[in-house]
GROMACS .gro file of N, CA and C in nm:
model
  492
    1ILE      N    1   0.082  -0.121   0.000
    1ILE     CA    2   0.000   0.000   0.000
    1ILE      C    3   0.085   0.126   0.000
    2ALA      N    4   0.214   0.109   0.000
    2ALA     CA    5   0.301   0.226   0.001
    2ALA      C    6   0.291   0.302  -0.130
    3GLY      N    7   0.319   0.429  -0.122
    3GLY     CA    8   0.324   0.508  -0.244
    3GLY      C    9   0.203   0.594  -0.266
    4ASN      N   10   0.147   0.583  -0.384
    4ASN     CA   11   0.047   0.681  -0.424
    4ASN      C   12  -0.086   0.669  -0.352
    5GLU      N   13  -0.130   0.551  -0.316
    5GLU     CA   14  -0.262   0.537  -0.253
    5GLU      C   15  -0.268   0.606  -0.117
    6THR      N   16  -0.165   0.593  -0.038
    6THR     CA   17  -0.168   0.657   0.094
    6THR      C   18  -0.164   0.809   0.082
    7THR      N   19  -0.082   0.861  -0.009
    7THR     CA   20  -0.076   1.006  -0.029
    7THR      C   21  -0.207   1.057  -0.087
    8THR      N   22  -0.264   0.983  -0.181
    8THR     CA   23  -0.394   1.020  -0.237
    8THR      C   24  -0.499   1.026  -0.127
    9ASN      N   25  -0.499   0.928  -0.039
    9ASN     CA   26  -0.597   0.928   0.070
    9ASN      C   27  -0.570   1.040   0.170
   10LEU      N   28  -0.445   1.069   0.199
   10LEU     CA   29  -0.413   1.184   0.284
   10LEU      C   30  -0.471   1.311   0.223
   11MET      N   31  -0.449   1.332   0.094
   11MET     CA   32  -0.498   1.454   0.029
   11MET      C   33  -0.650   1.460   0.027
   12GLY      N   34  -0.715   1.349  -0.002
   12GLY     CA   35  -0.862   1.347   0.000
   12GLY      C   36  -0.916   1.376   0.139
   13ASN      N   37  -0.858   1.312   0.240
   13ASN     CA   38  -0.903   1.336   0.377
   13ASN      C   39  -0.880   1.482   0.416
   14LEU      N   40  -0.766   1.537   0.378
   14LEU     CA   41  -0.732   1.675   0.409
   14LEU      C   42  -0.832   1.771   0.344
   15PHE      N   43  -0.857   1.756   0.215
   15PHE     CA   44  -0.948   1.848   0.146
   15PHE      C   45  -1.092   1.831   0.193
   16ASN      N   46  -1.131   1.710   0.229
   16ASN     CA   47  -1.264   1.690   0.286
   16ASN      C   48  -1.279   1.764   0.419
   17LEU      N   49  -1.178   1.752   0.505
   17LEU     CA   50  -1.182   1.822   0.634
   17LEU      C   51  -1.185   1.973   0.614
   18LEU      N   52  -1.107   2.023   0.519
   18LEU     CA   53  -1.104   2.168   0.494
   18LEU      C   54  -1.234   2.218   0.432
   19ALA      N   55  -1.297   2.138   0.347
   19ALA     CA   56  -1.424   2.178   0.287
   19ALA      C   57  -1.532   2.192   0.393
   20ALA      N   58  -1.522   2.114   0.499
   20ALA     CA   59  -1.620   2.120   0.608
   20ALA      C   60  -1.586   2.230   0.709
   21ARG      N   61  -1.472   2.296   0.691
   21ARG     CA   62  -1.426   2.399   0.786
   21ARG      C   63  -1.379   2.523   0.709
   22PRO      N   64  -1.473   2.600   0.652
   22PRO     CA   65  -1.433   2.715   0.570
   22PRO      C   66  -1.347   2.817   0.644
   23GLN      N   67  -1.369   2.831   0.774
   23GLN     CA   68  -1.288   2.927   0.851
   23GLN      C   69  -1.143   2.881   0.857
   24LEU      N   70  -1.120   2.751   0.858
   24LEU     CA   71  -0.983   2.699   0.859
   24LEU      C   72  -0.916   2.724   0.724
   25TRP      N   73  -0.991   2.709   0.616
   25TRP     CA   74  -0.937   2.739   0.482
   25TRP      C   75  -0.885   2.883   0.479
   26GLN      N   76  -0.967   2.975   0.531
   26GLN     CA   77  -0.927   3.116   0.531
   26GLN      C   78  -0.806   3.139   0.621
   27GLN      N   79  -0.804   3.072   0.736
   27GLN     CA   80  -0.687   3.083   0.825
   27GLN      C   81  -0.560   3.039   0.752
   28LEU      N   82  -0.569   2.930   0.676
   28LEU     CA   83  -0.453   2.880   0.603
   28LEU      C   84  -0.410   2.978   0.494
   29ARG      N   85  -0.507   3.039   0.428
   29ARG     CA   86  -0.473   3.139   0.325
   29ARG      C   87  -0.401   3.258   0.389
   30ASP      N   88  -0.441   3.294   0.509
   30ASP     CA   89  -0.383   3.409   0.578
   30ASP      C   90  -0.251   3.376   0.648
   31ASP      N   91  -0.234   3.252   0.690
   31ASP     CA   92  -0.117   3.214   0.770
   31ASP      C   93  -0.068   3.076   0.727
   32ARG      N   94   0.026   3.074   0.635
   32ARG     CA   95   0.076   2.947   0.581
   32ARG      C   96   0.156   2.867   0.682
   33SER      N   97   0.193   2.926   0.794
   33SER     CA   98   0.265   2.849   0.897
   33SER      C   99   0.174   2.742   0.958
   34LEU      N  100   0.044   2.749   0.933
   34LEU     CA  101  -0.050   2.649   0.985
   34LEU      C  102  -0.059   2.525   0.897
   35ILE      N  103   0.005   2.529   0.781
   35ILE     CA  104  -0.006   2.415   0.688
   35ILE      C  105   0.047   2.286   0.749
   36GLU      N  106   0.166   2.290   0.806
   36GLU     CA  107   0.221   2.166   0.863
   36GLU      C  108   0.136   2.113   0.978
   37PRO      N  109   0.091   2.197   1.072
   37PRO     CA  110   0.001   2.144   1.176
   37PRO      C  111  -0.129   2.086   1.119
   38VAL      N  112  -0.183   2.146   1.014
   38VAL     CA  113  -0.305   2.093   0.952
   38VAL      C  114  -0.279   1.955   0.892
   39ILE      N  115  -0.167   1.940   0.825
   39ILE     CA  116  -0.133   1.810   0.766
   39ILE      C  117  -0.113   1.706   0.876
   40GLU      N  118  -0.040   1.740   0.980
   40GLU     CA  119  -0.015   1.644   1.089
   40GLU      C  120  -0.144   1.607   1.162
   41GLU      N  121  -0.231   1.704   1.185
   41GLU     CA  122  -0.357   1.673   1.253
   41GLU      C  123  -0.447   1.589   1.163
   42THR      N  124  -0.442   1.612   1.033
   42THR     CA  125  -0.517   1.527   0.939
   42THR      C  126  -0.465   1.384   0.946
   43LEU      N  127  -0.334   1.368   0.949
   43LEU     CA  128  -0.276   1.234   0.959
   43LEU      C  129  -0.322   1.164   1.087
   44ARG      N  130  -0.330   1.237   1.195
   44ARG     CA  131  -0.375   1.179   1.322
   44ARG      C  132  -0.525   1.153   1.319
   45TYR      N  133  -0.602   1.250   1.277
   45TYR     CA  134  -0.748   1.248   1.285
   45TYR      C  135  -0.810   1.148   1.187
   46GLU      N  136  -0.758   1.142   1.067
   46GLU     CA  137  -0.809   1.049   0.965
   46GLU      C  138  -0.690   0.982   0.896
   47SER      N  139  -0.626   0.894   0.967
   47SER     CA  140  -0.507   0.826   0.917
   47SER      C  141  -0.536   0.757   0.784
   48PRO      N  142  -0.455   0.782   0.682
   48PRO     CA  143  -0.479   0.716   0.553
   48PRO      C  144  -0.461   0.565   0.559
   49VAL      N  145  -0.377   0.517   0.650
   49VAL     CA  146  -0.364   0.373   0.675
   49VAL      C  147  -0.422   0.348   0.813
   50GLN      N  148  -0.524   0.265   0.820
   50GLN     CA  149  -0.596   0.241   0.944
   50GLN      C  150  -0.533   0.131   1.029
   51ARG      N  151  -0.476   0.031   0.962
   51ARG     CA  152  -0.419  -0.081   1.038
   51ARG      C  153  -0.321  -0.157   0.950
   52LEU      N  154  -0.232  -0.229   1.015
   52LEU     CA  155  -0.141  -0.320   0.947
   52LEU      C  156  -0.120  -0.442   1.036
   53SER      N  157  -0.090  -0.553   0.973
   53SER     CA  158  -0.067  -0.677   1.047
   53SER      C  159   0.077  -0.722   1.028
   54ARG      N  160   0.128  -0.787   1.130
   54ARG     CA  161   0.262  -0.845   1.126
   54ARG      C  162   0.257  -0.980   1.196
   55ALA      N  163   0.347  -1.069   1.157
   55ALA     CA  164   0.360  -1.198   1.225
   55ALA      C  165   0.470  -1.186   1.329
   56ALA      N  166   0.442  -1.232   1.449
   56ALA     CA  167   0.543  -1.232   1.555
   56ALA      C  168   0.658  -1.324   1.515
   57THR      N  169   0.779  -1.277   1.535
   57THR     CA  170   0.896  -1.358   1.498
   57THR      C  171   0.946  -1.443   1.613
   58THR      N  172   0.908  -1.406   1.736
   58THR     CA  173   0.945  -1.483   1.854
   58THR      C  174   0.827  -1.483   1.951
   59ASP      N  175   0.832  -1.573   2.046
   59ASP     CA  176   0.732  -1.571   2.153
   59ASP      C  177   0.754  -1.444   2.236
   60VAL      N  178   0.645  -1.380   2.273
   60VAL     CA  179   0.655  -1.256   2.350
   60VAL      C  180   0.529  -1.238   2.433
   61GLU      N  181   0.542  -1.161   2.539
   61GLU     CA  182   0.425  -1.127   2.619
   61GLU      C  183   0.411  -0.975   2.619
   62VAL      N  184   0.292  -0.927   2.586
   62VAL     CA  185   0.264  -0.783   2.582
   62VAL      C  186   0.144  -0.756   2.670
   63SER      N  187   0.164  -0.678   2.774
   63SER     CA  188   0.055  -0.642   2.867
   63SER      C  189  -0.019  -0.764   2.919
   64GLY      N  190   0.055  -0.870   2.949
   64GLY     CA  191  -0.005  -0.990   3.004
   64GLY      C  192  -0.064  -1.085   2.901
   65VAL      N  193  -0.053  -1.052   2.775
   65VAL     CA  194  -0.105  -1.139   2.668
   65VAL      C  195   0.012  -1.206   2.598
   66ARG      N  196   0.007  -1.338   2.592
   66ARG     CA  197   0.114  -1.415   2.528
   66ARG      C  198   0.087  -1.422   2.378
   67ILE      N  199   0.190  -1.391   2.302
   67ILE     CA  200   0.184  -1.399   2.156
   67ILE      C  201   0.293  -1.496   2.114
   68SER      N  202   0.254  -1.601   2.044
   68SER     CA  203   0.349  -1.702   2.000
   68SER      C  204   0.410  -1.664   1.866
   69ALA      N  205   0.532  -1.711   1.843
   69ALA     CA  206   0.597  -1.689   1.714
   69ALA      C  207   0.505  -1.738   1.604
   70GLY      N  208   0.492  -1.658   1.500
   70GLY     CA  209   0.408  -1.694   1.387
   70GLY      C  210   0.266  -1.640   1.395
   71GLU      N  211   0.222  -1.602   1.515
   71GLU     CA  212   0.087  -1.547   1.528
   71GLU      C  213   0.079  -1.410   1.464
   72LEU      N  214  -0.037  -1.382   1.407
   72LEU     CA  215  -0.062  -1.254   1.343
   72LEU      C  216  -0.105  -1.152   1.448
   73VAL      N  217  -0.042  -1.036   1.445
   73VAL     CA  218  -0.075  -0.925   1.535
   73VAL      C  219  -0.117  -0.808   1.447
   74THR      N  220  -0.230  -0.748   1.478
   74THR     CA  221  -0.278  -0.634   1.401
   74THR      C  222  -0.269  -0.508   1.487
   75VAL      N  223  -0.208  -0.406   1.430
   75VAL     CA  224  -0.195  -0.277   1.496
   75VAL      C  225  -0.293  -0.181   1.429
   76TYR      N  226  -0.380  -0.121   1.510
   76TYR     CA  227  -0.479  -0.026   1.459
   76TYR      C  228  -0.428   0.116   1.482
   77PHE      N  229  -0.367   0.172   1.377
   77PHE     CA  230  -0.314   0.308   1.387
   77PHE      C  231  -0.425   0.408   1.416
   78ALA      N  232  -0.539   0.388   1.353
   78ALA     CA  233  -0.651   0.481   1.371
   78ALA      C  234  -0.693   0.487   1.517
   79ALA      N  235  -0.697   0.372   1.583
   79ALA     CA  236  -0.735   0.370   1.725
   79ALA      C  237  -0.627   0.435   1.811
   80ALA      N  238  -0.501   0.406   1.782
   80ALA     CA  239  -0.392   0.467   1.859
   80ALA      C  240  -0.394   0.619   1.844
   81ASN      N  241  -0.427   0.666   1.726
   81ASN     CA  242  -0.430   0.810   1.701
   81ASN      C  243  -0.552   0.879   1.762
   82ARG      N  244  -0.644   0.801   1.816
   82ARG     CA  245  -0.761   0.857   1.886
   82ARG      C  246  -0.757   0.822   2.035
   83ASP      N  247  -0.641   0.782   2.085
   83ASP     CA  248  -0.626   0.747   2.226
   83ASP      C  249  -0.635   0.873   2.311
   84PRO      N  250  -0.738   0.884   2.397
   84PRO     CA  251  -0.754   1.006   2.477
   84PRO      C  252  -0.643   1.029   2.579
   85GLU      N  253  -0.570   0.924   2.615
   85GLU     CA  254  -0.457   0.944   2.707
   85GLU      C  255  -0.341   1.015   2.637
   86GLU      N  256  -0.331   0.995   2.508
   86GLU     CA  257  -0.224   1.059   2.430
   86GLU      C  258  -0.270   1.190   2.367
   87PHE      N  259  -0.397   1.194   2.324
   87PHE     CA  260  -0.453   1.309   2.254
   87PHE      C  261  -0.585   1.349   2.320
   88PRO      N  262  -0.582   1.442   2.415
   88PRO     CA  263  -0.707   1.484   2.482
   88PRO      C  264  -0.811   1.529   2.379
   89ASN      N  265  -0.937   1.496   2.406
   89ASN     CA  266  -1.046   1.526   2.313
   89ASN      C  267  -1.011   1.478   2.172
   90PRO      N  268  -0.984   1.350   2.156
   90PRO     CA  269  -0.929   1.298   2.030
   90PRO      C  270  -1.023   1.309   1.910
   91ASP      N  271  -1.152   1.326   1.934
   91ASP     CA  272  -1.246   1.336   1.823
   91ASP      C  273  -1.265   1.479   1.775
   92GLU      N  274  -1.187   1.571   1.829
   92GLU     CA  275  -1.187   1.709   1.782
   92GLU      C  276  -1.067   1.730   1.692
   93PHE      N  277  -1.088   1.802   1.583
   93PHE     CA  278  -0.979   1.839   1.492
   93PHE      C  279  -0.921   1.970   1.543
   94ARG      N  280  -0.797   1.964   1.595
   94ARG     CA  281  -0.736   2.081   1.659
   94ARG      C  282  -0.591   2.097   1.614
   95LEU      N  283  -0.550   2.221   1.600
   95LEU     CA  284  -0.413   2.249   1.555
   95LEU      C  285  -0.317   2.277   1.669
   96ASP      N  286  -0.366   2.277   1.791
   96ASP     CA  287  -0.280   2.310   1.905
   96ASP      C  288  -0.225   2.187   1.976
   97ARG      N  289  -0.229   2.074   1.912
   97ARG     CA  290  -0.183   1.949   1.974
   97ARG      C  291  -0.032   1.929   1.958
   98ASP      N  292   0.024   1.852   2.048
   98ASP     CA  293   0.159   1.800   2.032
   98ASP      C  294   0.142   1.671   1.952
   99LEU      N  295   0.180   1.675   1.826
   99LEU     CA  296   0.154   1.563   1.736
   99LEU      C  297   0.278   1.477   1.709
  100ARG      N  298   0.379   1.491   1.791
  100ARG     CA  299   0.500   1.411   1.768
  100ARG      C  300   0.474   1.262   1.783
  101ASN      N  301   0.371   1.223   1.855
  101ASN     CA  302   0.349   1.081   1.883
  101ASN      C  303   0.238   1.015   1.802
  102HIS      N  304   0.186   1.084   1.699
  102HIS     CA  305   0.087   1.013   1.618
  102HIS      C  306   0.158   0.904   1.537
  103VAL      N  307   0.084   0.800   1.504
  103VAL     CA  308   0.145   0.685   1.437
  103VAL      C  309   0.086   0.661   1.299
  104ALA      N  310   0.046   0.767   1.230
  104ALA     CA  311  -0.013   0.752   1.097
  104ALA      C  312   0.081   0.682   1.000
  105PHE      N  313   0.211   0.698   1.019
  105PHE     CA  314   0.309   0.635   0.932
  105PHE      C  315   0.379   0.518   1.000
  106GLY      N  316   0.321   0.466   1.107
  106GLY     CA  317   0.383   0.357   1.180
  106GLY      C  318   0.488   0.411   1.275
  107MET      N  319   0.575   0.321   1.318
  107MET     CA  320   0.682   0.363   1.409
  107MET      C  321   0.793   0.259   1.409
  108GLY      N  322   0.905   0.296   1.468
  108GLY     CA  323   1.016   0.202   1.480
  108GLY      C  324   1.073   0.161   1.345
  109ILE      N  325   1.119   0.035   1.338
  109ILE     CA  326   1.183  -0.011   1.215
  109ILE      C  327   1.085  -0.022   1.099
  110HIS      N  328   0.955  -0.018   1.128
  110HIS     CA  329   0.855  -0.026   1.022
  110HIS      C  330   0.799   0.111   0.985
  111TYR      N  331   0.864   0.217   1.031
  111TYR     CA  332   0.819   0.352   0.997
  111TYR      C  333   0.823   0.369   0.846
  112CYS      N  334   0.721   0.430   0.791
  112CYS     CA  335   0.708   0.446   0.646
  112CYS      C  336   0.822   0.529   0.588
  113LEU      N  337   0.895   0.471   0.496
  113LEU     CA  338   1.005   0.543   0.431
  113LEU      C  339   0.955   0.659   0.347
  114GLY      N  340   0.830   0.650   0.301
  114GLY     CA  341   0.774   0.755   0.216
  114GLY      C  342   0.711   0.870   0.292
  115ALA      N  343   0.716   0.867   0.426
  115ALA     CA  344   0.650   0.972   0.506
  115ALA      C  345   0.697   1.113   0.469
  116PRO      N  346   0.828   1.138   0.455
  116PRO     CA  347   0.869   1.274   0.418
  116PRO      C  348   0.815   1.316   0.281
  117LEU      N  349   0.811   1.222   0.187
  117LEU     CA  350   0.759   1.254   0.054
  117LEU      C  351   0.609   1.283   0.061
  118ALA      N  352   0.534   1.203   0.135
  118ALA     CA  353   0.390   1.227   0.149
  118ALA      C  354   0.363   1.364   0.210
  119ARG      N  355   0.438   1.398   0.312
  119ARG     CA  356   0.423   1.531   0.376
  119ARG      C  357   0.457   1.642   0.277
  120ALA      N  358   0.565   1.625   0.203
  120ALA     CA  359   0.606   1.727   0.106
  120ALA      C  360   0.502   1.743  -0.004
  121GLU      N  361   0.451   1.631  -0.055
  121GLU     CA  362   0.347   1.639  -0.159
  121GLU      C  363   0.222   1.708  -0.107
  122ALA      N  364   0.183   1.677   0.015
  122ALA     CA  365   0.065   1.741   0.074
  122ALA      C  366   0.088   1.891   0.090
  123LYS      N  367   0.207   1.929   0.135
  123LYS     CA  368   0.239   2.071   0.156
  123LYS      C  369   0.238   2.147   0.024
  124VAL      N  370   0.303   2.093  -0.078
  124VAL     CA  371   0.308   2.158  -0.209
  124VAL      C  372   0.168   2.170  -0.268
  125SER      N  373   0.092   2.061  -0.263
  125SER     CA  374  -0.044   2.062  -0.319
  125SER      C  375  -0.134   2.162  -0.246
  126LEU      N  376  -0.130   2.159  -0.114
  126LEU     CA  377  -0.215   2.250  -0.037
  126LEU      C  378  -0.177   2.395  -0.064
  127ASN      N  379  -0.049   2.426  -0.069
  127ASN     CA  380  -0.007   2.563  -0.103
  127ASN      C  381  -0.059   2.605  -0.240
  128ALA      N  382  -0.051   2.516  -0.338
  128ALA     CA  383  -0.099   2.548  -0.473
  128ALA      C  384  -0.249   2.575  -0.473
  129PHE      N  385  -0.326   2.493  -0.401
  129PHE     CA  386  -0.470   2.514  -0.393
  129PHE      C  387  -0.503   2.644  -0.320
  130LEU      N  388  -0.431   2.673  -0.213
  130LEU     CA  389  -0.454   2.797  -0.138
  130LEU      C  390  -0.422   2.919  -0.223
  131ASP      N  391  -0.319   2.910  -0.308
  131ASP     CA  392  -0.284   3.020  -0.398
  131ASP      C  393  -0.394   3.043  -0.502
  132ARG      N  394  -0.452   2.936  -0.548
  132ARG     CA  395  -0.543   2.945  -0.662
  132ARG      C  396  -0.690   2.964  -0.624
  133PHE      N  397  -0.733   2.909  -0.511
  133PHE     CA  398  -0.875   2.909  -0.478
  133PHE      C  399  -0.903   2.983  -0.348
  134SER      N  400  -1.005   3.067  -0.352
  134SER     CA  401  -1.042   3.145  -0.233
  134SER      C  402  -1.126   3.064  -0.135
  135ALA      N  403  -1.190   2.961  -0.185
  135ALA     CA  404  -1.275   2.879  -0.098
  135ALA      C  405  -1.284   2.737  -0.152
  136ILE      N  406  -1.309   2.645  -0.062
  136ILE     CA  407  -1.334   2.504  -0.095
  136ILE      C  408  -1.457   2.463  -0.017
  137LYS      N  409  -1.550   2.398  -0.088
  137LYS     CA  410  -1.676   2.358  -0.025
  137LYS      C  411  -1.711   2.216  -0.069
  138PRO      N  412  -1.793   2.148   0.011
  138PRO     CA  413  -1.840   2.016  -0.034
  138PRO      C  414  -1.914   2.031  -0.167
  139GLY      N  415  -1.899   1.933  -0.254
  139GLY     CA  416  -1.968   1.936  -0.382
  139GLY      C  417  -2.116   1.903  -0.367
  140ARG      N  418  -2.187   1.912  -0.478
  140ARG     CA  419  -2.332   1.883  -0.476
  140ARG      C  420  -2.360   1.735  -0.453
  141ALA      N  421  -2.280   1.650  -0.513
  141ALA     CA  422  -2.298   1.506  -0.495
  141ALA      C  423  -2.232   1.464  -0.365
  142ALA      N  424  -2.279   1.356  -0.310
  142ALA     CA  425  -2.224   1.305  -0.184
  142ALA      C  426  -2.087   1.241  -0.207
  143ALA      N  427  -2.000   1.259  -0.111
  143ALA     CA  428  -1.871   1.191  -0.114
  143ALA      C  429  -1.894   1.043  -0.086
  144VAL      N  430  -1.809   0.959  -0.143
  144VAL     CA  431  -1.820   0.814  -0.123
  144VAL      C  432  -1.688   0.764  -0.066
  145ARG      N  433  -1.693   0.712   0.056
  145ARG     CA  434  -1.574   0.655   0.119
  145ARG      C  435  -1.540   0.522   0.056
  146GLN      N  436  -1.413   0.485   0.058
  146GLN     CA  437  -1.373   0.353   0.012
  146GLN      C  438  -1.432   0.247   0.103
  147THR      N  439  -1.477   0.140   0.043
  147THR     CA  440  -1.529   0.030   0.123
  147THR      C  441  -1.462  -0.102   0.088
  148MET      N  442  -1.371  -0.100  -0.005
  148MET     CA  443  -1.312  -0.224  -0.054
  148MET      C  444  -1.203  -0.280   0.038
  149THR      N  445  -1.150  -0.198   0.125
  149THR     CA  446  -1.038  -0.244   0.207
  149THR      C  447  -1.051  -0.190   0.349
  150PRO      N  448  -1.025  -0.272   0.448
  150PRO     CA  449  -1.025  -0.223   0.586
  150PRO      C  450  -0.890  -0.161   0.626
  151VAL      N  451  -0.796  -0.157   0.534
  151VAL     CA  452  -0.662  -0.110   0.567
  151VAL      C  453  -0.646   0.040   0.543
  152VAL      N  454  -0.690   0.088   0.428
  152VAL     CA  455  -0.673   0.230   0.396
  152VAL      C  456  -0.804   0.305   0.417
  153PHE      N  457  -0.793   0.435   0.439
  153PHE     CA  458  -0.908   0.520   0.468
  153PHE      C  459  -0.902   0.641   0.378
  154GLY      N  460  -0.991   0.644   0.282
  154GLY     CA  461  -0.994   0.754   0.187
  154GLY      C  462  -1.127   0.756   0.115
  155PHE      N  463  -1.126   0.814  -0.003
  155PHE     CA  464  -1.249   0.831  -0.078
  155PHE      C  465  -1.242   0.761  -0.212
  156GLU      N  466  -1.354   0.703  -0.251
  156GLU     CA  467  -1.370   0.656  -0.388
  156GLU      C  468  -1.402   0.775  -0.476
  157ARG      N  469  -1.489   0.864  -0.425
  157ARG     CA  470  -1.524   0.989  -0.492
  157ARG      C  471  -1.536   1.098  -0.387
  158LEU      N  472  -1.483   1.215  -0.421
  158LEU     CA  473  -1.491   1.329  -0.330
  158LEU      C  474  -1.521   1.455  -0.411
  159PRO      N  475  -1.648   1.477  -0.443
  159PRO     CA  476  -1.683   1.600  -0.517
  159PRO      C  477  -1.664   1.723  -0.428
  160LEU      N  478  -1.594   1.821  -0.481
  160LEU     CA  479  -1.570   1.947  -0.411
  160LEU      C  480  -1.599   2.063  -0.505
  161THR      N  481  -1.636   2.176  -0.449
  161THR     CA  482  -1.652   2.298  -0.525
  161THR      C  483  -1.539   2.392  -0.486
  162LEU      N  484  -1.463   2.435  -0.586
  162LEU     CA  485  -1.351   2.526  -0.564
  162LEU      C  486  -1.386   2.661  -0.625
  163GLU      N  487  -1.367   2.768  -0.547
  163GLU     CA  488  -1.399   2.902  -0.594
  163GLU      C  489  -1.271   2.982  -0.613
  164HIS      N  490  -1.267   3.060  -0.723
  164HIS     CA  491  -1.151   3.147  -0.750
  164HIS      C  492  -1.159   3.271  -0.666
   0.00000   0.00000   0.00000
């Protein structure tokens, strides 16, 4: 799933969130220093990758649960990114968070190698849209979320109205 699908889903999730928050769009047009916090909060709030599975390579115990070598372990990034102990009021989209600990791109040795590229693409794209369009709004047709995979979180269709 690495590469274009995750970045595409990040961008769709980002533009959907901004279309629902016109005041935030204007804030971004006025203050481009908010772009990186908006991208990071989007990654936390609507992670483009929801979960990944790995096979345990050795027997291990985690929080009192024994996992045998070869057993499949699934990590739900979306749930971790909504953990209220780590992110107070996790269901609110906020730019004042300490987002160093979100796990939208995984962590440790499995951290996504493409994370810097995805962030850069999102930043360049968002700047270009902010330069060109004065407003972004939900389109007339309903957005359609992907339903084919439980791993990624994005849109099959995301109609938007862009104003010059």
